[in-house]
Amino acid sequence: MIHTLVIGCDNDSSSEPSTGQNGDATAALDLGAEFDLGAAPDAANEVDSHTGDTAPEPTRDDATLNSDAGQAVDDMAMVDGGTPAPEGSQITVRNTPDMCDRVALLAPSLPSEAGHYVASVLTPPVYPFAIETIEYSLVSNDDVATCDGSLAHQVLLFALDADSPMPATPSATGLGYRPYNVPDAQNSQAGRQVSITVPIPLILTEGQRAAVAIQFATQGDQHICVATCEVDDAARGIDWWSNAESSPFRWQDLVGDFGLTGQVMTELIGTPVQ
C-alpha cells in the first residue's frame, strides 16, 4: 500500500516541516513514499485510500563500491547486504529492524536543499569495533518521478565521542573523517543497494559512535532518494539533516525538529577488535 507523505527539511533555520498531500512529484517536495515489503503477493494491485492509485512495486538495482578515502569504483553486482563474511566474524549495526515492514523514501526540496546531507549516528554493541563496510539503499517509486538512484554522490564517515554533538565541520574533529565519492551507475535510475568498503577500518573505542552522511546529489530536477523505515517509536538524536551542502553544517534532528516517523536504513558492518 503506497501513499505520499510530505516530510519537511526546509532550508530555513528552525523551520517547521511541511504537511499535506501533493500529487505532483515533479515539484520535488520533501516526500516520503511508503510501500509495504511484507505484503501478500497481490498487494501491488491494492488501491491506495489516499491517492486512489494502484500501488507500484518498488524497484532497485544492486551495486558494490570498493574505495579508498575520497575515491570509489564500481564492482560486480551482488546480493543485498553484501558478500557474507564467515559465520560469527562480523556484526551489522543498524537503527532499524532486521526486516522493515514499511519502507519510505527521503528526498530533498529543490533547489534549496540540493547537495544537502542526511546523517545517521550508529552505536556498536561492543568495543573496540572496526568499521569495514557502509551500506544503504537508494530507492524510488512512481509517485516521486524525480528520484534517480544512478547519480554520483558523496558519503562521509566520521566518529563521535560519547555524548558529543554533531560537528559543524566533521573533517576538523580529528576522529577518523573519511569522505567517499560514490560513482554514477547508469542503469540504476530506479535505485540501488550501495555497499562501500572501508579499506582501512575505522576503529571505534569505548563510548564512541559513528556517523554516516549521505549527500543528496542532484542533476537538473533529478535527485537521489534514500530509504527509511517507518517505525512506531522513532528515536531522536539518530538521524540529522545538514541544512548545507558543505561545512559548516547546521544539523537538525529529523525526528525531534521535523517530526519524521522513520529512521534512515543505513548500516555499518564491522568486527570486534580483540
PDB file of C-alpha atoms in Angstrom:
ATOM      1  CA  MET A   1       0.000   0.000   0.000  1.00  0.00           C
ATOM      2  CA  ILE A   2       1.564   3.300  -1.071  1.00  0.00           C
ATOM      3  CA  HIS A   3       0.725   6.782  -0.018  1.00  0.00           C
ATOM      4  CA  THR A   4       2.571  10.067  -0.263  1.00  0.00           C
ATOM      5  CA  LEU A   5       3.691  11.927   2.826  1.00  0.00           C
ATOM      6  CA  VAL A   6       5.247  15.366   2.891  1.00  0.00           C
ATOM      7  CA  ILE A   7       8.168  15.498   5.322  1.00  0.00           C
ATOM      8  CA  GLY A   8       9.820  18.867   5.741  1.00  0.00           C
ATOM      9  CA  CYS A   9      13.532  19.561   5.916  1.00  0.00           C
ATOM     10  CA  ASP A  10      13.311  23.118   4.788  1.00  0.00           C
ATOM     11  CA  ASN A  11      16.484  25.127   4.337  1.00  0.00           C
ATOM     12  CA  ASP A  12      15.414  27.844   6.744  1.00  0.00           C
ATOM     13  CA  SER A  13      16.850  27.578  10.238  1.00  0.00           C
ATOM     14  CA  SER A  14      14.427  26.093  12.776  1.00  0.00           C
ATOM     15  CA  SER A  15      11.789  25.799  10.064  1.00  0.00           C
ATOM     16  CA  GLU A  16       8.590  23.808  10.530  1.00  0.00           C
ATOM     17  CA  PRO A  17       8.050  20.676   8.419  1.00  0.00           C
ATOM     18  CA  SER A  18       5.638  20.871   5.511  1.00  0.00           C
ATOM     19  CA  THR A  19       2.392  18.926   5.776  1.00  0.00           C
ATOM     20  CA  GLY A  20      -0.328  17.804   3.436  1.00  0.00           C
ATOM     21  CA  GLN A  21      -0.682  15.883   0.169  1.00  0.00           C
ATOM     22  CA  ASN A  22       0.923  16.600  -3.181  1.00  0.00           C
ATOM     23  CA  GLY A  23       0.278  14.547  -6.276  1.00  0.00           C
ATOM     24  CA  ASP A  24       2.833  16.406  -8.405  1.00  0.00           C
ATOM     25  CA  ALA A  25       6.116  14.543  -7.974  1.00  0.00           C
ATOM     26  CA  THR A  26       7.926  16.990 -10.248  1.00  0.00           C
ATOM     27  CA  ALA A  27       7.508  19.647  -7.564  1.00  0.00           C
ATOM     28  CA  ALA A  28      10.392  17.893  -5.728  1.00  0.00           C
ATOM     29  CA  LEU A  29       8.929  18.416  -2.278  1.00  0.00           C
ATOM     30  CA  ASP A  30      10.306  16.578   0.747  1.00  0.00           C
ATOM     31  CA  LEU A  31       8.420  13.367   0.091  1.00  0.00           C
ATOM     32  CA  GLY A  32       8.156  10.070   1.907  1.00  0.00           C
ATOM     33  CA  ALA A  33       6.578   7.500  -0.390  1.00  0.00           C
ATOM     34  CA  GLU A  34       5.768   4.415   1.631  1.00  0.00           C
ATOM     35  CA  PHE A  35       5.491   0.819   0.449  1.00  0.00           C
ATOM     36  CA  ASP A  36       4.903  -2.429   2.292  1.00  0.00           C
ATOM     37  CA  LEU A  37       7.672  -5.007   1.868  1.00  0.00           C
ATOM     38  CA  GLY A  38       5.835  -7.650   3.878  1.00  0.00           C
ATOM     39  CA  ALA A  39       2.567  -7.613   1.956  1.00  0.00           C
ATOM     40  CA  ALA A  40       0.810 -10.526   0.315  1.00  0.00           C
ATOM     41  CA  PRO A  41       1.732 -11.306  -3.328  1.00  0.00           C
ATOM     42  CA  ASP A  42      -1.287  -9.423  -4.692  1.00  0.00           C
ATOM     43  CA  ALA A  43      -0.677  -6.297  -2.583  1.00  0.00           C
ATOM     44  CA  ALA A  44       0.723  -4.448  -5.600  1.00  0.00           C
ATOM     45  CA  ASN A  45      -2.812  -4.375  -7.036  1.00  0.00           C
ATOM     46  CA  GLU A  46      -4.402  -2.771  -3.978  1.00  0.00           C
ATOM     47  CA  VAL A  47      -5.700   0.759  -4.435  1.00  0.00           C
ATOM     48  CA  ASP A  48      -4.421   3.355  -2.015  1.00  0.00           C
ATOM     49  CA  SER A  49      -7.118   5.087   0.001  1.00  0.00           C
ATOM     50  CA  HIS A  50      -5.247   8.411  -0.063  1.00  0.00           C
ATOM     51  CA  THR A  51      -4.433   8.721  -3.761  1.00  0.00           C
ATOM     52  CA  GLY A  52      -6.682   6.212  -5.496  1.00  0.00           C
ATOM     53  CA  ASP A  53      -3.668   4.983  -7.436  1.00  0.00           C
ATOM     54  CA  THR A  54      -2.596   1.400  -7.881  1.00  0.00           C
ATOM     55  CA  ALA A  55       0.488   0.773  -5.780  1.00  0.00           C
ATOM     56  CA  PRO A  56       3.552   0.051  -7.964  1.00  0.00           C
ATOM     57  CA  GLU A  57       6.229  -2.404  -6.929  1.00  0.00           C
ATOM     58  CA  PRO A  58       9.418  -0.731  -5.667  1.00  0.00           C
ATOM     59  CA  THR A  59      12.472  -1.351  -7.792  1.00  0.00           C
ATOM     60  CA  ARG A  60      16.171  -1.297  -7.024  1.00  0.00           C
ATOM     61  CA  ASP A  61      19.392  -2.469  -8.635  1.00  0.00           C
ATOM     62  CA  ASP A  62      22.349  -3.730  -6.613  1.00  0.00           C
ATOM     63  CA  ALA A  63      25.914  -2.461  -6.801  1.00  0.00           C
ATOM     64  CA  THR A  64      29.076  -2.684  -4.734  1.00  0.00           C
ATOM     65  CA  LEU A  65      31.663   0.011  -4.150  1.00  0.00           C
ATOM     66  CA  ASN A  66      35.242  -0.593  -3.068  1.00  0.00           C
ATOM     67  CA  SER A  67      37.081   2.600  -2.269  1.00  0.00           C
ATOM     68  CA  ASP A  68      39.935   4.388  -0.631  1.00  0.00           C
ATOM     69  CA  ALA A  69      39.162   7.628   1.204  1.00  0.00           C
ATOM     70  CA  GLY A  70      37.780  10.095  -1.304  1.00  0.00           C
ATOM     71  CA  GLN A  71      37.579   7.530  -4.123  1.00  0.00           C
ATOM     72  CA  ALA A  72      35.146   4.831  -5.178  1.00  0.00           C
ATOM     73  CA  VAL A  73      34.809   2.436  -8.106  1.00  0.00           C
ATOM     74  CA  ASP A  74      32.104   0.085  -9.338  1.00  0.00           C
ATOM     75  CA  ASP A  75      32.454  -3.598  -8.595  1.00  0.00           C
ATOM     76  CA  MET A  76      30.408  -6.617  -9.627  1.00  0.00           C
ATOM     77  CA  ALA A  77      26.716  -6.805  -8.774  1.00  0.00           C
ATOM     78  CA  MET A  78      25.954  -8.548  -5.527  1.00  0.00           C
ATOM     79  CA  VAL A  79      23.121  -9.746  -3.337  1.00  0.00           C
ATOM     80  CA  ASP A  80      21.573  -7.199  -0.944  1.00  0.00           C
ATOM     81  CA  GLY A  81      23.509  -6.964   2.298  1.00  0.00           C
ATOM     82  CA  GLY A  82      26.911  -7.558   0.701  1.00  0.00           C
ATOM     83  CA  THR A  83      29.141 -10.574   0.459  1.00  0.00           C
ATOM     84  CA  PRO A  84      28.676 -12.571   3.666  1.00  0.00           C
ATOM     85  CA  ALA A  85      31.649 -12.987   5.955  1.00  0.00           C
ATOM     86  CA  PRO A  86      32.488 -16.226   7.800  1.00  0.00           C
ATOM     87  CA  GLU A  87      29.811 -17.010  10.366  1.00  0.00           C
ATOM     88  CA  GLY A  88      30.123 -15.047  13.595  1.00  0.00           C
ATOM     89  CA  SER A  89      33.022 -12.882  12.467  1.00  0.00           C
ATOM     90  CA  GLN A  90      31.085  -9.714  11.615  1.00  0.00           C
ATOM     91  CA  ILE A  91      28.360  -7.633  13.255  1.00  0.00           C
ATOM     92  CA  THR A  92      25.793  -5.472  11.441  1.00  0.00           C
ATOM     93  CA  VAL A  93      24.904  -2.242  13.239  1.00  0.00           C
ATOM     94  CA  ARG A  94      21.592  -0.605  12.261  1.00  0.00           C
ATOM     95  CA  ASN A  95      18.941   1.696  13.748  1.00  0.00           C
ATOM     96  CA  THR A  96      16.052  -0.141  12.079  1.00  0.00           C
ATOM     97  CA  PRO A  97      14.513  -3.634  12.380  1.00  0.00           C
ATOM     98  CA  ASP A  98      16.191  -6.506  10.567  1.00  0.00           C
ATOM     99  CA  MET A  99      13.113  -6.695   8.338  1.00  0.00           C
ATOM    100  CA  CYS A 100      11.327  -3.397   7.703  1.00  0.00           C
ATOM    101  CA  ASP A 101       7.563  -3.647   7.176  1.00  0.00           C
ATOM    102  CA  ARG A 102       7.114  -0.078   5.911  1.00  0.00           C
ATOM    103  CA  VAL A 103       9.905   1.357   3.788  1.00  0.00           C
ATOM    104  CA  ALA A 104       9.712   5.046   2.877  1.00  0.00           C
ATOM    105  CA  LEU A 105      11.915   7.361   0.851  1.00  0.00           C
ATOM    106  CA  LEU A 106      13.533  10.623   1.885  1.00  0.00           C
ATOM    107  CA  ALA A 107      14.152  13.310  -0.719  1.00  0.00           C
ATOM    108  CA  PRO A 108      15.355  16.931  -0.775  1.00  0.00           C
ATOM    109  CA  SER A 109      13.375  20.043  -1.648  1.00  0.00           C
ATOM    110  CA  LEU A 110      14.914  21.575  -4.763  1.00  0.00           C
ATOM    111  CA  PRO A 111      16.629  23.837  -5.407  1.00  0.00           C
ATOM    112  CA  SER A 112      17.184  24.971  -1.797  1.00  0.00           C
ATOM    113  CA  GLU A 113      18.346  21.567  -0.484  1.00  0.00           C
ATOM    114  CA  ALA A 114      20.467  20.398  -3.431  1.00  0.00           C
ATOM    115  CA  GLY A 115      23.629  18.758  -2.123  1.00  0.00           C
ATOM    116  CA  HIS A 116      22.484  18.626   1.499  1.00  0.00           C
ATOM    117  CA  TYR A 117      23.265  15.539   3.601  1.00  0.00           C
ATOM    118  CA  VAL A 118      21.237  13.165   5.735  1.00  0.00           C
ATOM    119  CA  ALA A 119      23.382  11.686   8.506  1.00  0.00           C
ATOM    120  CA  SER A 120      22.758   8.698  10.757  1.00  0.00           C
ATOM    121  CA  VAL A 121      24.517   8.018  14.062  1.00  0.00           C
ATOM    122  CA  LEU A 122      25.159   4.333  14.785  1.00  0.00           C
ATOM    123  CA  THR A 123      26.417   2.795  18.023  1.00  0.00           C
ATOM    124  CA  PRO A 124      28.160  -0.611  18.051  1.00  0.00           C
ATOM    125  CA  PRO A 125      27.227  -3.174  20.705  1.00  0.00           C
ATOM    126  CA  VAL A 126      30.868  -3.957  21.592  1.00  0.00           C
ATOM    127  CA  TYR A 127      34.203  -2.147  21.732  1.00  0.00           C
ATOM    128  CA  PRO A 128      36.711  -1.765  20.225  1.00  0.00           C
ATOM    129  CA  PHE A 129      34.800  -2.065  16.952  1.00  0.00           C
ATOM    130  CA  ALA A 130      36.332  -1.917  13.471  1.00  0.00           C
ATOM    131  CA  ILE A 131      34.026  -0.499  10.777  1.00  0.00           C
ATOM    132  CA  GLU A 132      34.661  -2.310   7.499  1.00  0.00           C
ATOM    133  CA  THR A 133      31.593  -1.637   5.334  1.00  0.00           C
ATOM    134  CA  ILE A 134      28.894   1.022   4.923  1.00  0.00           C
ATOM    135  CA  GLU A 135      25.573   0.034   3.341  1.00  0.00           C
ATOM    136  CA  TYR A 136      22.409   1.922   2.421  1.00  0.00           C
ATOM    137  CA  SER A 137      19.675   1.862  -0.227  1.00  0.00           C
ATOM    138  CA  LEU A 138      18.660   4.373  -2.875  1.00  0.00           C
ATOM    139  CA  VAL A 139      15.028   3.826  -3.855  1.00  0.00           C
ATOM    140  CA  SER A 140      12.206   5.229  -5.959  1.00  0.00           C
ATOM    141  CA  ASN A 141       8.552   4.747  -6.767  1.00  0.00           C
ATOM    142  CA  ASP A 142       6.096   6.019  -9.344  1.00  0.00           C
ATOM    143  CA  ASP A 143       4.795   8.783  -7.072  1.00  0.00           C
ATOM    144  CA  VAL A 144       8.174  10.535  -6.974  1.00  0.00           C
ATOM    145  CA  ALA A 145       9.282  10.737 -10.586  1.00  0.00           C
ATOM    146  CA  THR A 146      12.362  12.825  -9.737  1.00  0.00           C
ATOM    147  CA  CYS A 147      14.135  10.060  -7.765  1.00  0.00           C
ATOM    148  CA  ASP A 148      17.258   8.863  -9.591  1.00  0.00           C
ATOM    149  CA  GLY A 149      19.452   6.233  -7.937  1.00  0.00           C
ATOM    150  CA  SER A 150      22.076   6.406 -10.661  1.00  0.00           C
ATOM    151  CA  LEU A 151      23.553   9.758  -9.626  1.00  0.00           C
ATOM    152  CA  ALA A 152      27.094  10.090  -8.294  1.00  0.00           C
ATOM    153  CA  HIS A 153      27.211  11.417  -4.743  1.00  0.00           C
ATOM    154  CA  GLN A 154      29.435  11.707  -1.682  1.00  0.00           C
ATOM    155  CA  VAL A 155      29.312   9.827   1.622  1.00  0.00           C
ATOM    156  CA  LEU A 156      31.049  10.980   4.807  1.00  0.00           C
ATOM    157  CA  LEU A 157      32.124   8.645   7.617  1.00  0.00           C
ATOM    158  CA  PHE A 158      33.386  10.022  10.930  1.00  0.00           C
ATOM    159  CA  ALA A 159      33.495   9.137  14.608  1.00  0.00           C
ATOM    160  CA  LEU A 160      31.801  10.912  17.502  1.00  0.00           C
ATOM    161  CA  ASP A 161      32.931  10.816  21.101  1.00  0.00           C
ATOM    162  CA  ALA A 162      30.382   9.782  23.706  1.00  0.00           C
ATOM    163  CA  ASP A 163      27.652  12.417  24.116  1.00  0.00           C
ATOM    164  CA  SER A 164      29.357  14.832  21.703  1.00  0.00           C
ATOM    165  CA  PRO A 165      27.051  16.793  19.340  1.00  0.00           C
ATOM    166  CA  MET A 166      27.095  16.543  15.568  1.00  0.00           C
ATOM    167  CA  PRO A 167      30.081  18.638  14.444  1.00  0.00           C
ATOM    168  CA  ALA A 168      29.633  21.614  12.151  1.00  0.00           C
ATOM    169  CA  THR A 169      32.889  20.665  10.422  1.00  0.00           C
ATOM    170  CA  PRO A 170      33.407  16.875  10.668  1.00  0.00           C
ATOM    171  CA  SER A 171      36.789  16.986   8.932  1.00  0.00           C
ATOM    172  CA  ALA A 172      38.180  19.128  11.766  1.00  0.00           C
ATOM    173  CA  THR A 173      37.384  16.760  14.644  1.00  0.00           C
ATOM    174  CA  GLY A 174      40.418  14.508  14.132  1.00  0.00           C
ATOM    175  CA  LEU A 175      38.234  11.429  14.662  1.00  0.00           C
ATOM    176  CA  GLY A 176      38.818   9.382  11.533  1.00  0.00           C
ATOM    177  CA  TYR A 177      36.991  11.532   8.979  1.00  0.00           C
ATOM    178  CA  ARG A 178      36.612   9.624   5.678  1.00  0.00           C
ATOM    179  CA  PRO A 179      34.980  11.034   2.501  1.00  0.00           C
ATOM    180  CA  TYR A 180      33.904   8.579  -0.217  1.00  0.00           C
ATOM    181  CA  ASN A 181      32.942   9.544  -3.763  1.00  0.00           C
ATOM    182  CA  VAL A 182      30.278   7.125  -4.985  1.00  0.00           C
ATOM    183  CA  PRO A 183      30.301   6.995  -8.811  1.00  0.00           C
ATOM    184  CA  ASP A 184      27.240   7.067 -11.009  1.00  0.00           C
ATOM    185  CA  ALA A 185      25.577   3.844 -12.116  1.00  0.00           C
ATOM    186  CA  GLN A 186      23.868   4.405 -15.444  1.00  0.00           C
ATOM    187  CA  ASN A 187      21.405   1.523 -15.203  1.00  0.00           C
ATOM    188  CA  SER A 188      20.258   2.255 -11.646  1.00  0.00           C
ATOM    189  CA  GLN A 189      17.786   5.104 -12.094  1.00  0.00           C
ATOM    190  CA  ALA A 190      15.170   3.082 -10.210  1.00  0.00           C
ATOM    191  CA  GLY A 191      17.516   2.658  -7.245  1.00  0.00           C
ATOM    192  CA  ARG A 192      20.395   0.554  -5.973  1.00  0.00           C
ATOM    193  CA  GLN A 193      21.875  -1.039  -2.888  1.00  0.00           C
ATOM    194  CA  VAL A 194      25.201   0.660  -2.164  1.00  0.00           C
ATOM    195  CA  SER A 195      27.988  -1.082  -0.249  1.00  0.00           C
ATOM    196  CA  ILE A 196      31.189   0.874   0.437  1.00  0.00           C
ATOM    197  CA  THR A 197      34.258  -0.992   1.609  1.00  0.00           C
ATOM    198  CA  VAL A 198      36.374   0.860   4.184  1.00  0.00           C
ATOM    199  CA  PRO A 199      39.907  -0.267   3.168  1.00  0.00           C
ATOM    200  CA  ILE A 200      41.493   0.821   6.440  1.00  0.00           C
ATOM    201  CA  PRO A 201      38.797   0.074   9.040  1.00  0.00           C
ATOM    202  CA  LEU A 202      37.697   2.919  11.287  1.00  0.00           C
ATOM    203  CA  ILE A 203      38.091   1.667  14.859  1.00  0.00           C
ATOM    204  CA  LEU A 204      35.681   2.967  17.492  1.00  0.00           C
ATOM    205  CA  THR A 205      36.810   2.863  21.116  1.00  0.00           C
ATOM    206  CA  GLU A 206      34.683   2.703  24.269  1.00  0.00           C
ATOM    207  CA  GLY A 207      31.683   5.039  24.052  1.00  0.00           C
ATOM    208  CA  GLN A 208      32.346   6.300  20.537  1.00  0.00           C
ATOM    209  CA  ARG A 209      29.718   6.273  17.816  1.00  0.00           C
ATOM    210  CA  ALA A 210      29.950   6.576  14.034  1.00  0.00           C
ATOM    211  CA  ALA A 211      28.116   8.978  11.748  1.00  0.00           C
ATOM    212  CA  VAL A 212      27.407   8.275   8.081  1.00  0.00           C
ATOM    213  CA  ALA A 213      26.251  11.248   5.987  1.00  0.00           C
ATOM    214  CA  ILE A 214      24.761  10.674   2.516  1.00  0.00           C
ATOM    215  CA  GLN A 215      24.696  13.565   0.056  1.00  0.00           C
ATOM    216  CA  PHE A 216      21.503  14.353  -1.843  1.00  0.00           C
ATOM    217  CA  ALA A 217      23.197  14.824  -5.195  1.00  0.00           C
ATOM    218  CA  THR A 218      21.153  16.368  -7.998  1.00  0.00           C
ATOM    219  CA  GLN A 219      21.201  16.645 -11.765  1.00  0.00           C
ATOM    220  CA  GLY A 220      18.645  19.068 -13.105  1.00  0.00           C
ATOM    221  CA  ASP A 221      15.337  18.105 -11.477  1.00  0.00           C
ATOM    222  CA  GLN A 222      16.608  14.623 -10.580  1.00  0.00           C
ATOM    223  CA  HIS A 223      17.954  13.692  -7.153  1.00  0.00           C
ATOM    224  CA  ILE A 224      18.721  10.602  -5.117  1.00  0.00           C
ATOM    225  CA  CYS A 225      16.131   9.274  -2.654  1.00  0.00           C
ATOM    226  CA  VAL A 226      17.317   7.468   0.480  1.00  0.00           C
ATOM    227  CA  ALA A 227      15.430   4.547   2.049  1.00  0.00           C
ATOM    228  CA  THR A 228      13.985   4.967   5.538  1.00  0.00           C
ATOM    229  CA  CYS A 229      11.946   2.614   7.711  1.00  0.00           C
ATOM    230  CA  GLU A 230       8.698   3.839   9.267  1.00  0.00           C
ATOM    231  CA  VAL A 231       8.570   2.772  12.922  1.00  0.00           C
ATOM    232  CA  ASP A 232       6.182   3.297  15.835  1.00  0.00           C
ATOM    233  CA  ASP A 233       8.792   4.842  18.132  1.00  0.00           C
ATOM    234  CA  ALA A 234      11.256   6.830  16.015  1.00  0.00           C
ATOM    235  CA  ALA A 235      14.188   7.924  18.190  1.00  0.00           C
ATOM    236  CA  ARG A 236      15.638  11.393  18.464  1.00  0.00           C
ATOM    237  CA  GLY A 237      19.356  12.067  18.174  1.00  0.00           C
ATOM    238  CA  ILE A 238      19.925   9.457  15.440  1.00  0.00           C
ATOM    239  CA  ASP A 239      19.092  10.984  12.035  1.00  0.00           C
ATOM    240  CA  TRP A 240      20.144  14.504  11.112  1.00  0.00           C
ATOM    241  CA  TRP A 241      19.716  16.986   8.249  1.00  0.00           C
ATOM    242  CA  SER A 242      22.751  19.119   7.367  1.00  0.00           C
ATOM    243  CA  ASN A 243      20.971  22.315   6.191  1.00  0.00           C
ATOM    244  CA  ALA A 244      24.016  22.976   3.972  1.00  0.00           C
ATOM    245  CA  GLU A 245      25.844  21.345   1.085  1.00  0.00           C
ATOM    246  CA  SER A 246      29.257  21.904   2.684  1.00  0.00           C
ATOM    247  CA  SER A 247      30.613  22.632   6.134  1.00  0.00           C
ATOM    248  CA  PRO A 248      29.907  24.315   8.403  1.00  0.00           C
ATOM    249  CA  PHE A 249      26.741  22.219   8.647  1.00  0.00           C
ATOM    250  CA  ARG A 250      23.730  23.296  10.707  1.00  0.00           C
ATOM    251  CA  TRP A 251      22.425  19.926  11.845  1.00  0.00           C
ATOM    252  CA  GLN A 252      18.761  19.472  12.771  1.00  0.00           C
ATOM    253  CA  ASP A 253      17.153  16.323  14.154  1.00  0.00           C
ATOM    254  CA  LEU A 254      14.793  14.715  11.620  1.00  0.00           C
ATOM    255  CA  VAL A 255      12.604  13.319  14.412  1.00  0.00           C
ATOM    256  CA  GLY A 256      12.946  15.961  17.120  1.00  0.00           C
ATOM    257  CA  ASP A 257      12.930  19.046  14.884  1.00  0.00           C
ATOM    258  CA  PHE A 258      10.900  17.901  11.890  1.00  0.00           C
ATOM    259  CA  GLY A 259       8.634  15.237  13.373  1.00  0.00           C
ATOM    260  CA  LEU A 260       9.547  12.419  10.994  1.00  0.00           C
ATOM    261  CA  THR A 261       8.349   8.957  11.972  1.00  0.00           C
ATOM    262  CA  GLY A 262      11.075   6.847  10.366  1.00  0.00           C
ATOM    263  CA  GLN A 263      14.773   6.077  10.650  1.00  0.00           C
ATOM    264  CA  VAL A 264      17.278   6.019   7.804  1.00  0.00           C
ATOM    265  CA  MET A 265      18.192   2.451   6.846  1.00  0.00           C
ATOM    266  CA  THR A 266      21.969   2.954   6.897  1.00  0.00           C
ATOM    267  CA  GLU A 267      24.019   0.005   8.162  1.00  0.00           C
ATOM    268  CA  LEU A 268      27.588  -0.497   9.319  1.00  0.00           C
ATOM    269  CA  ILE A 269      29.269  -3.880   9.122  1.00  0.00           C
ATOM    270  CA  GLY A 270      32.352  -4.495  11.221  1.00  0.00           C
ATOM    271  CA  THR A 271      34.313  -6.768  13.502  1.00  0.00           C
ATOM    272  CA  PRO A 272      35.066  -6.618  17.240  1.00  0.00           C
ATOM    273  CA  VAL A 273      38.761  -5.987  17.819  1.00  0.00           C
ATOM    274  CA  GLN A 274      40.393  -8.486  20.156  1.00  0.00           C
TER     275      GLN A 274
END
